[in-house]
Coordinates of C-alpha atoms and ligand atoms in Angstrom, one line a residue:
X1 CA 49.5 45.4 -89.0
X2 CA 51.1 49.3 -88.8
X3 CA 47.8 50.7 -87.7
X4 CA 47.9 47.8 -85.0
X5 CA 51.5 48.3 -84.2
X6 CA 51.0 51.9 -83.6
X7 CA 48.1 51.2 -81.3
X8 CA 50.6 49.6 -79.0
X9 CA 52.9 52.3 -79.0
X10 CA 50.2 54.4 -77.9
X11 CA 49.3 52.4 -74.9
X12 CA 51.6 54.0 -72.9
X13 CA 50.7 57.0 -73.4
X14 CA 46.8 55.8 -73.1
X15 CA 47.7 54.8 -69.6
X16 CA 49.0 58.0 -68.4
X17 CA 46.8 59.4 -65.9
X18 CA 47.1 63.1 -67.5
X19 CA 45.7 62.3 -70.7
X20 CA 43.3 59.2 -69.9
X21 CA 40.5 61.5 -69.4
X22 CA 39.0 61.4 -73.1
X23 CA 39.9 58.0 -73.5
X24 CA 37.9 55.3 -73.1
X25 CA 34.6 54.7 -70.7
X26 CA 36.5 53.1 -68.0
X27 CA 39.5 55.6 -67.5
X28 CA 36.6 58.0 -67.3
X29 CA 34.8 56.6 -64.8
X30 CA 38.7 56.4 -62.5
X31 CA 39.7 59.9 -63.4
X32 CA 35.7 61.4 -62.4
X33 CA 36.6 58.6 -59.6
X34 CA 40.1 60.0 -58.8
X35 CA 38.3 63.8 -59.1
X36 CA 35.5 63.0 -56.8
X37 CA 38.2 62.0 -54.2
X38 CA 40.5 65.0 -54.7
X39 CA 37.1 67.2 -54.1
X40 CA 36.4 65.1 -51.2
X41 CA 39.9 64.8 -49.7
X42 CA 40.3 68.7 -50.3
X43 CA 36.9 69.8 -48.6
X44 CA 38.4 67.1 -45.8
X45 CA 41.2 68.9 -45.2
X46 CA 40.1 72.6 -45.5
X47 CA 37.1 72.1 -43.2
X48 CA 37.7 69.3 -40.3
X49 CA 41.4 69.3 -40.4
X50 CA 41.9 73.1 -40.2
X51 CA 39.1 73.3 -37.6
X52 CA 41.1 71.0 -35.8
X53 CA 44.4 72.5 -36.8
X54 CA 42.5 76.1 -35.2
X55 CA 41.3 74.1 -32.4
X56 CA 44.5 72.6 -31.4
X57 CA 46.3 76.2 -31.9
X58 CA 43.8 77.7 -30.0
X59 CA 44.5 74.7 -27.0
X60 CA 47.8 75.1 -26.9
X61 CA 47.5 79.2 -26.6
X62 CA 45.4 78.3 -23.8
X63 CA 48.0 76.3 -22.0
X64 CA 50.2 78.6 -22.4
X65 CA 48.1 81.6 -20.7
X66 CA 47.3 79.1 -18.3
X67 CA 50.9 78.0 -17.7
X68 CA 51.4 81.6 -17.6
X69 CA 48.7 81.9 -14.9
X70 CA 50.3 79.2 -13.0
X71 CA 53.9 80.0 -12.7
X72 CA 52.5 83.6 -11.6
X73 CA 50.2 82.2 -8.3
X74 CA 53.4 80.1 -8.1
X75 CA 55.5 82.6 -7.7
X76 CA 52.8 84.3 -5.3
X77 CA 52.7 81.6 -3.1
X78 CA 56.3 81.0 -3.0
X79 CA 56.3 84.9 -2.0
X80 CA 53.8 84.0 0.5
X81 CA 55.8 80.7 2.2
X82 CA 58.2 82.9 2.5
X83 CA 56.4 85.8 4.2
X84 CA 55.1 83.0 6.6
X85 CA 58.3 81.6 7.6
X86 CA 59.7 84.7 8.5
X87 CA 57.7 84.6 11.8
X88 CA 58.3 80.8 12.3
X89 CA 62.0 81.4 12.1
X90 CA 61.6 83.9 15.1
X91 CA 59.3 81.8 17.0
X92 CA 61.8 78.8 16.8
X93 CA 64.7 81.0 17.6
X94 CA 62.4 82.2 20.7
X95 CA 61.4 79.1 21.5
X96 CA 64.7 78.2 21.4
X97 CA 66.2 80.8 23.5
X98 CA 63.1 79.9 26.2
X99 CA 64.3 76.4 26.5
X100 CA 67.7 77.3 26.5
X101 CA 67.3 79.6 29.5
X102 CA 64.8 77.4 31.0
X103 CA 66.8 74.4 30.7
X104 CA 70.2 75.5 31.1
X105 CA 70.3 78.6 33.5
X106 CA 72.9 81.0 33.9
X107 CA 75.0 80.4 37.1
X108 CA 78.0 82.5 37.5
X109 CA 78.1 83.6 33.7
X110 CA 78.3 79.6 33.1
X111 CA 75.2 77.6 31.7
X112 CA 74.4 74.2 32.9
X113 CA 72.0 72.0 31.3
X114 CA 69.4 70.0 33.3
X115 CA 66.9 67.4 32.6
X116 CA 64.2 69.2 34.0
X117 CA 63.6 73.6 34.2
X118 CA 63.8 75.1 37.9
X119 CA 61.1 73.6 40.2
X120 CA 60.4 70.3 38.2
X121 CA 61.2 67.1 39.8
X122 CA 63.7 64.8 37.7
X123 CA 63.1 61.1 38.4
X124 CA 63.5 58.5 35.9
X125 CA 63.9 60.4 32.9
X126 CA 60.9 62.2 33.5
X127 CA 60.4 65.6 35.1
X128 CA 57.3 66.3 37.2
X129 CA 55.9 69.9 38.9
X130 CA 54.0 69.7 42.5
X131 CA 51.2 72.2 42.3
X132 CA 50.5 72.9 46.4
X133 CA 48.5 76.1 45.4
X134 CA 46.7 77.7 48.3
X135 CA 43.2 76.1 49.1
X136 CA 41.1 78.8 46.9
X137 CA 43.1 77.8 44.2
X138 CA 42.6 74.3 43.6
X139 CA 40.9 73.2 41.0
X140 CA 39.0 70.7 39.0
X141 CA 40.0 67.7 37.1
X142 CA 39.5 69.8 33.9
X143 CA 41.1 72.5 35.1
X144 CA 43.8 70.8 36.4
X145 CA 44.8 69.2 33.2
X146 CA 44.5 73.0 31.5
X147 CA 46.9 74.1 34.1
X148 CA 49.6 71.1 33.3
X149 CA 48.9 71.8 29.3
X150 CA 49.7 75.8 29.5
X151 CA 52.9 74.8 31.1
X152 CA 53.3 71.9 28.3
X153 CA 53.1 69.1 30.3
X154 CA 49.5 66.8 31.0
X155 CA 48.6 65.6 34.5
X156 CA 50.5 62.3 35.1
X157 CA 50.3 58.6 33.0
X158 CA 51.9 56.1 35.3
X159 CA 53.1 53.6 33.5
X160 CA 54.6 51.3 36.6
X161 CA 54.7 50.3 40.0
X162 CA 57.9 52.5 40.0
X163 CA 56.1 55.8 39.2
X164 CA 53.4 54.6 41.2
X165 CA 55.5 55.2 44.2
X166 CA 57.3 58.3 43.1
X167 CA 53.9 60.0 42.3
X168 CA 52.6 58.5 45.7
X169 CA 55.3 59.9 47.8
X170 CA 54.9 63.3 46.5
X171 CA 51.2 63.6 46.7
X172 CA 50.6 64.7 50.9
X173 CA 47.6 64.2 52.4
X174 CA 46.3 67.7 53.3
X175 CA 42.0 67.5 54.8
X176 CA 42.1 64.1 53.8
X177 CA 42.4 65.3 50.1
X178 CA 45.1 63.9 46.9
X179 CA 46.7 65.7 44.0
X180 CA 44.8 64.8 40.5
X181 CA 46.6 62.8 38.0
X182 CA 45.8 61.4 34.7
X183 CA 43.4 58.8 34.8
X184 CA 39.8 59.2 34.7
X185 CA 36.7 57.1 34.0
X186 CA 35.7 57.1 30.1
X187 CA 32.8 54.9 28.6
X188 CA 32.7 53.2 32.1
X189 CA 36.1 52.5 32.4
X190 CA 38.9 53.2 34.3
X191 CA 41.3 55.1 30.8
X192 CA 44.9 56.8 31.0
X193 CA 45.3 60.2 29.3
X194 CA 47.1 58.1 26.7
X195 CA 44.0 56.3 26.1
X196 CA 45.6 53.0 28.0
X197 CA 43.5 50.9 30.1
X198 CA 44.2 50.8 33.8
X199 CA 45.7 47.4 33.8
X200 CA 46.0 46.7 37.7
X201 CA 42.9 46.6 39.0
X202 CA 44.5 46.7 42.5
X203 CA 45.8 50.0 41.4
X204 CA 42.5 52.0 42.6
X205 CA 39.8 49.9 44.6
X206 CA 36.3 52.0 43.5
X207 CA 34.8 50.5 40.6
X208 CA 34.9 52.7 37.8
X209 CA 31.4 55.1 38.1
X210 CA 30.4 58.1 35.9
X211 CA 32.0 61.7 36.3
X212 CA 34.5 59.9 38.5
X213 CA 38.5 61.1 38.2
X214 CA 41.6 60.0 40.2
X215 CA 43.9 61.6 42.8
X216 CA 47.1 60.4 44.4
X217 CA 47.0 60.5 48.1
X218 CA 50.3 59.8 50.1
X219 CA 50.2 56.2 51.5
X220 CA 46.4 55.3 49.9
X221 CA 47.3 54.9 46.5
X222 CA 45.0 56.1 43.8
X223 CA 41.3 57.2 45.0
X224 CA 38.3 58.1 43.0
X225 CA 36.6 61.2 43.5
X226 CA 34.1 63.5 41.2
X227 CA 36.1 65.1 38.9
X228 CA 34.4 68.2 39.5
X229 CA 36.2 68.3 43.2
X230 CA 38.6 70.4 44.1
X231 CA 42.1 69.3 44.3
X232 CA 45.9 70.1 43.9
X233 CA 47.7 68.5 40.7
X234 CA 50.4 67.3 39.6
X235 CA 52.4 67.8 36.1
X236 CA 54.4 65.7 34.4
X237 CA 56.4 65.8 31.0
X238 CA 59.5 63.9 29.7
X239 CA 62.8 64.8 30.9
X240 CA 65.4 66.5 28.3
X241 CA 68.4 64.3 27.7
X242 CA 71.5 66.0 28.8
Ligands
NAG301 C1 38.5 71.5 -29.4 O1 37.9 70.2 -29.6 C2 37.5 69.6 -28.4 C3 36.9 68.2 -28.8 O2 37.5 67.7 -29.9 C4 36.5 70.4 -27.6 O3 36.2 69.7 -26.4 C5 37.1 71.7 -27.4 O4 36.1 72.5 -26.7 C6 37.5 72.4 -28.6 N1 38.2 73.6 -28.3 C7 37.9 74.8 -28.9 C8 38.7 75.9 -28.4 O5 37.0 74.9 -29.7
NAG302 C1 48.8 86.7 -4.4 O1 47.5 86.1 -4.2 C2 46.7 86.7 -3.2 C3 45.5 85.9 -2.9 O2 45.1 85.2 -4.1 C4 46.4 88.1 -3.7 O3 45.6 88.8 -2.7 C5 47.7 88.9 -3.9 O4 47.4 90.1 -4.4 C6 48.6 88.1 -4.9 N1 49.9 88.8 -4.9 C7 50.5 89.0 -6.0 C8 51.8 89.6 -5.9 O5 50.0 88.6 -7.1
NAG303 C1 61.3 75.0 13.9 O1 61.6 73.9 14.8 C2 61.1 72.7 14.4 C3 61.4 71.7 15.5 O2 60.8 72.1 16.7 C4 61.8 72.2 13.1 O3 61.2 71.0 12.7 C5 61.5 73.3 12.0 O4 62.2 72.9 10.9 C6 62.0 74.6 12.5 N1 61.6 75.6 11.5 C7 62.4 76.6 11.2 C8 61.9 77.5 10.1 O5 63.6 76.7 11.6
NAG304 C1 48.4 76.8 37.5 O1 47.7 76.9 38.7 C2 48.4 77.6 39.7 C3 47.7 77.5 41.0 O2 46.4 77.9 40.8 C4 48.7 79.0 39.2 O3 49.4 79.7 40.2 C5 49.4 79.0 37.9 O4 49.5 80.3 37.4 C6 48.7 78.2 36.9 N1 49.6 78.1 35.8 C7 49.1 78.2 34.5 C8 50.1 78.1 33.5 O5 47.9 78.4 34.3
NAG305 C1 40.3 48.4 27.3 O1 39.2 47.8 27.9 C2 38.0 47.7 27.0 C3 36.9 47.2 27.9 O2 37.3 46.2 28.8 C4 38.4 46.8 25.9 O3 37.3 46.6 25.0 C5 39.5 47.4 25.1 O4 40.0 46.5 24.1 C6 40.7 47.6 26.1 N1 41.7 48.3 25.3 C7 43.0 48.0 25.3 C8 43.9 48.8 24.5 O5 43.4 47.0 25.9
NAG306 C1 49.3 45.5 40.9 O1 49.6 46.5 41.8 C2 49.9 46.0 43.1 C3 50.0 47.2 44.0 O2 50.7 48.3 43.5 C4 51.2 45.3 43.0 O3 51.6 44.7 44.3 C5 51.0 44.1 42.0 O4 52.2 43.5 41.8 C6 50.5 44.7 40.7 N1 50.2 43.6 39.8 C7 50.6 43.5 38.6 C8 50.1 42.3 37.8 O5 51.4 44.3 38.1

């Protein structure tokens, strides 16, 4: 009965996990158990874990060289914006003095602003330039529309009856020949610079053939001729608003 009493009062102590390790067979088994996880858990953590630990470190030193590396070509290219907008800033204060001077001469130390520079034409908000060049210098179709592009401006779109007239009042008749405007045959029809069709059919009476462009001729209308044919042109761009 006292030997059995003090087995009791040992349990606890039996159960503690310090001194359960030369007890009996089945605390043995745990504690090799609990070892055997400690080894493995340990061997987990000093091999994968720190290689990941080191790998991670390593990434993030990466980054930051990178990041590094990044806010340095950004700083170079900001350098270089900058370097690039210096000559932009001129050529759009140029630009602007050009227009300025174009568009709003000096007359008696007083500028006034027109639609349209010296020489254009100012008719419905749109400003037009009659090239009557000397015979030698007409030119073709292609060459025409070069000539109206280097002075910003494209041979003519007309878009109604309207312009029709205007164009056609300005375009004399000189050895039976017209001034080129913009329309031209394109995949065997009759196309606007714009890429438009040409809606009236009335407007020009040739059917629409290969290598074939337009001129305006005073009192005829539109005619088609070979776009290679030399001819006087006419320009046309929008009108500023004043
Ligand atoms: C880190 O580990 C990843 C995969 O988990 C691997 O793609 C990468 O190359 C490793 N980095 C280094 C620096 O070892
Ligand atoms: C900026 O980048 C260009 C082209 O990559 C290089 O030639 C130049 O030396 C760099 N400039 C600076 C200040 O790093
Ligand atoms: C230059 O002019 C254009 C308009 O023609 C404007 O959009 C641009 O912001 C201007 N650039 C500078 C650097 O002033
Ligand atoms: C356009 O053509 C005319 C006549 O040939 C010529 O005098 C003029 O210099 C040309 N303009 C441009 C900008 O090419
Ligand atoms: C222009 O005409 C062609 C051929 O008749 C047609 O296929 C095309 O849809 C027309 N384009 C427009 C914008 O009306
Ligand atoms: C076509 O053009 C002719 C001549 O310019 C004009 O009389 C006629 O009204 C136009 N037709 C249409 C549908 O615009």
């Amino acid at each position: 009965m006292k030997v059995e009493n003090k087995a009791t009062q040992q349990t606890p102590d039996t159960n503690d996990k310090k001194s359960s390790c030369n007890k009996s067979f089945p605390s043995l088994a745990t504690c090799w158990g609990i070892l055997l996880l400690i080894v493995v858990l340990r061997f987990y953590f000093s091999t994968v874990l720190e290689k990941r630990i080191a790998n991670l470190t390593e990434e993030t030193q990466m980054l930051k060289k990178k990041n590094e590396e990044l806010e340095t070509e950004k700083k170079n290219l900001t350098e270089q914006i900058q370097q690039m907008m210096t000559p932009w800033i001129e050529l759009n204060v140029s630009r602007a003095q050009w227009s300025i001077d174009a568009y709003c001469p000096k007359e008696n130390n007083n500028r006034k602003c027109k639609p349209c520079q010296a020489g254009w034409l100012d008719v419905e908000s749109s400003c037009y330039a009659v090239n009557d060049a000397k015979r030698e210098e007409w030119k073709t179709w292609e060459e025409a529309r070069e000539n109206c592009t280097r002075k910003i401006s494209d041979l003519p779109v007309v878009i109604n009856e309207e312009e029709k007239k205007t164009v056609s009042e300005k375009s004399w008749k000189y050895e039976n020949k017209g001034y080129w405007i913009g329309l031209r045959v394109e995949d065997g029809i009759w196309k606007w610079l714009d890429g438009r069709n040409l809606t009236n059919s009335s407007w020009i009476n040739q059917l629409p053939s290969d290598g074939h462009c337009a001129v305006s001729v005073q009192n005829e209308g539109f005619k088609s001729v070979r776009c290679d044919e030399k001819n006087r042109l006419i320009c046309k761009k929008k009108a500023l608003s004043v």
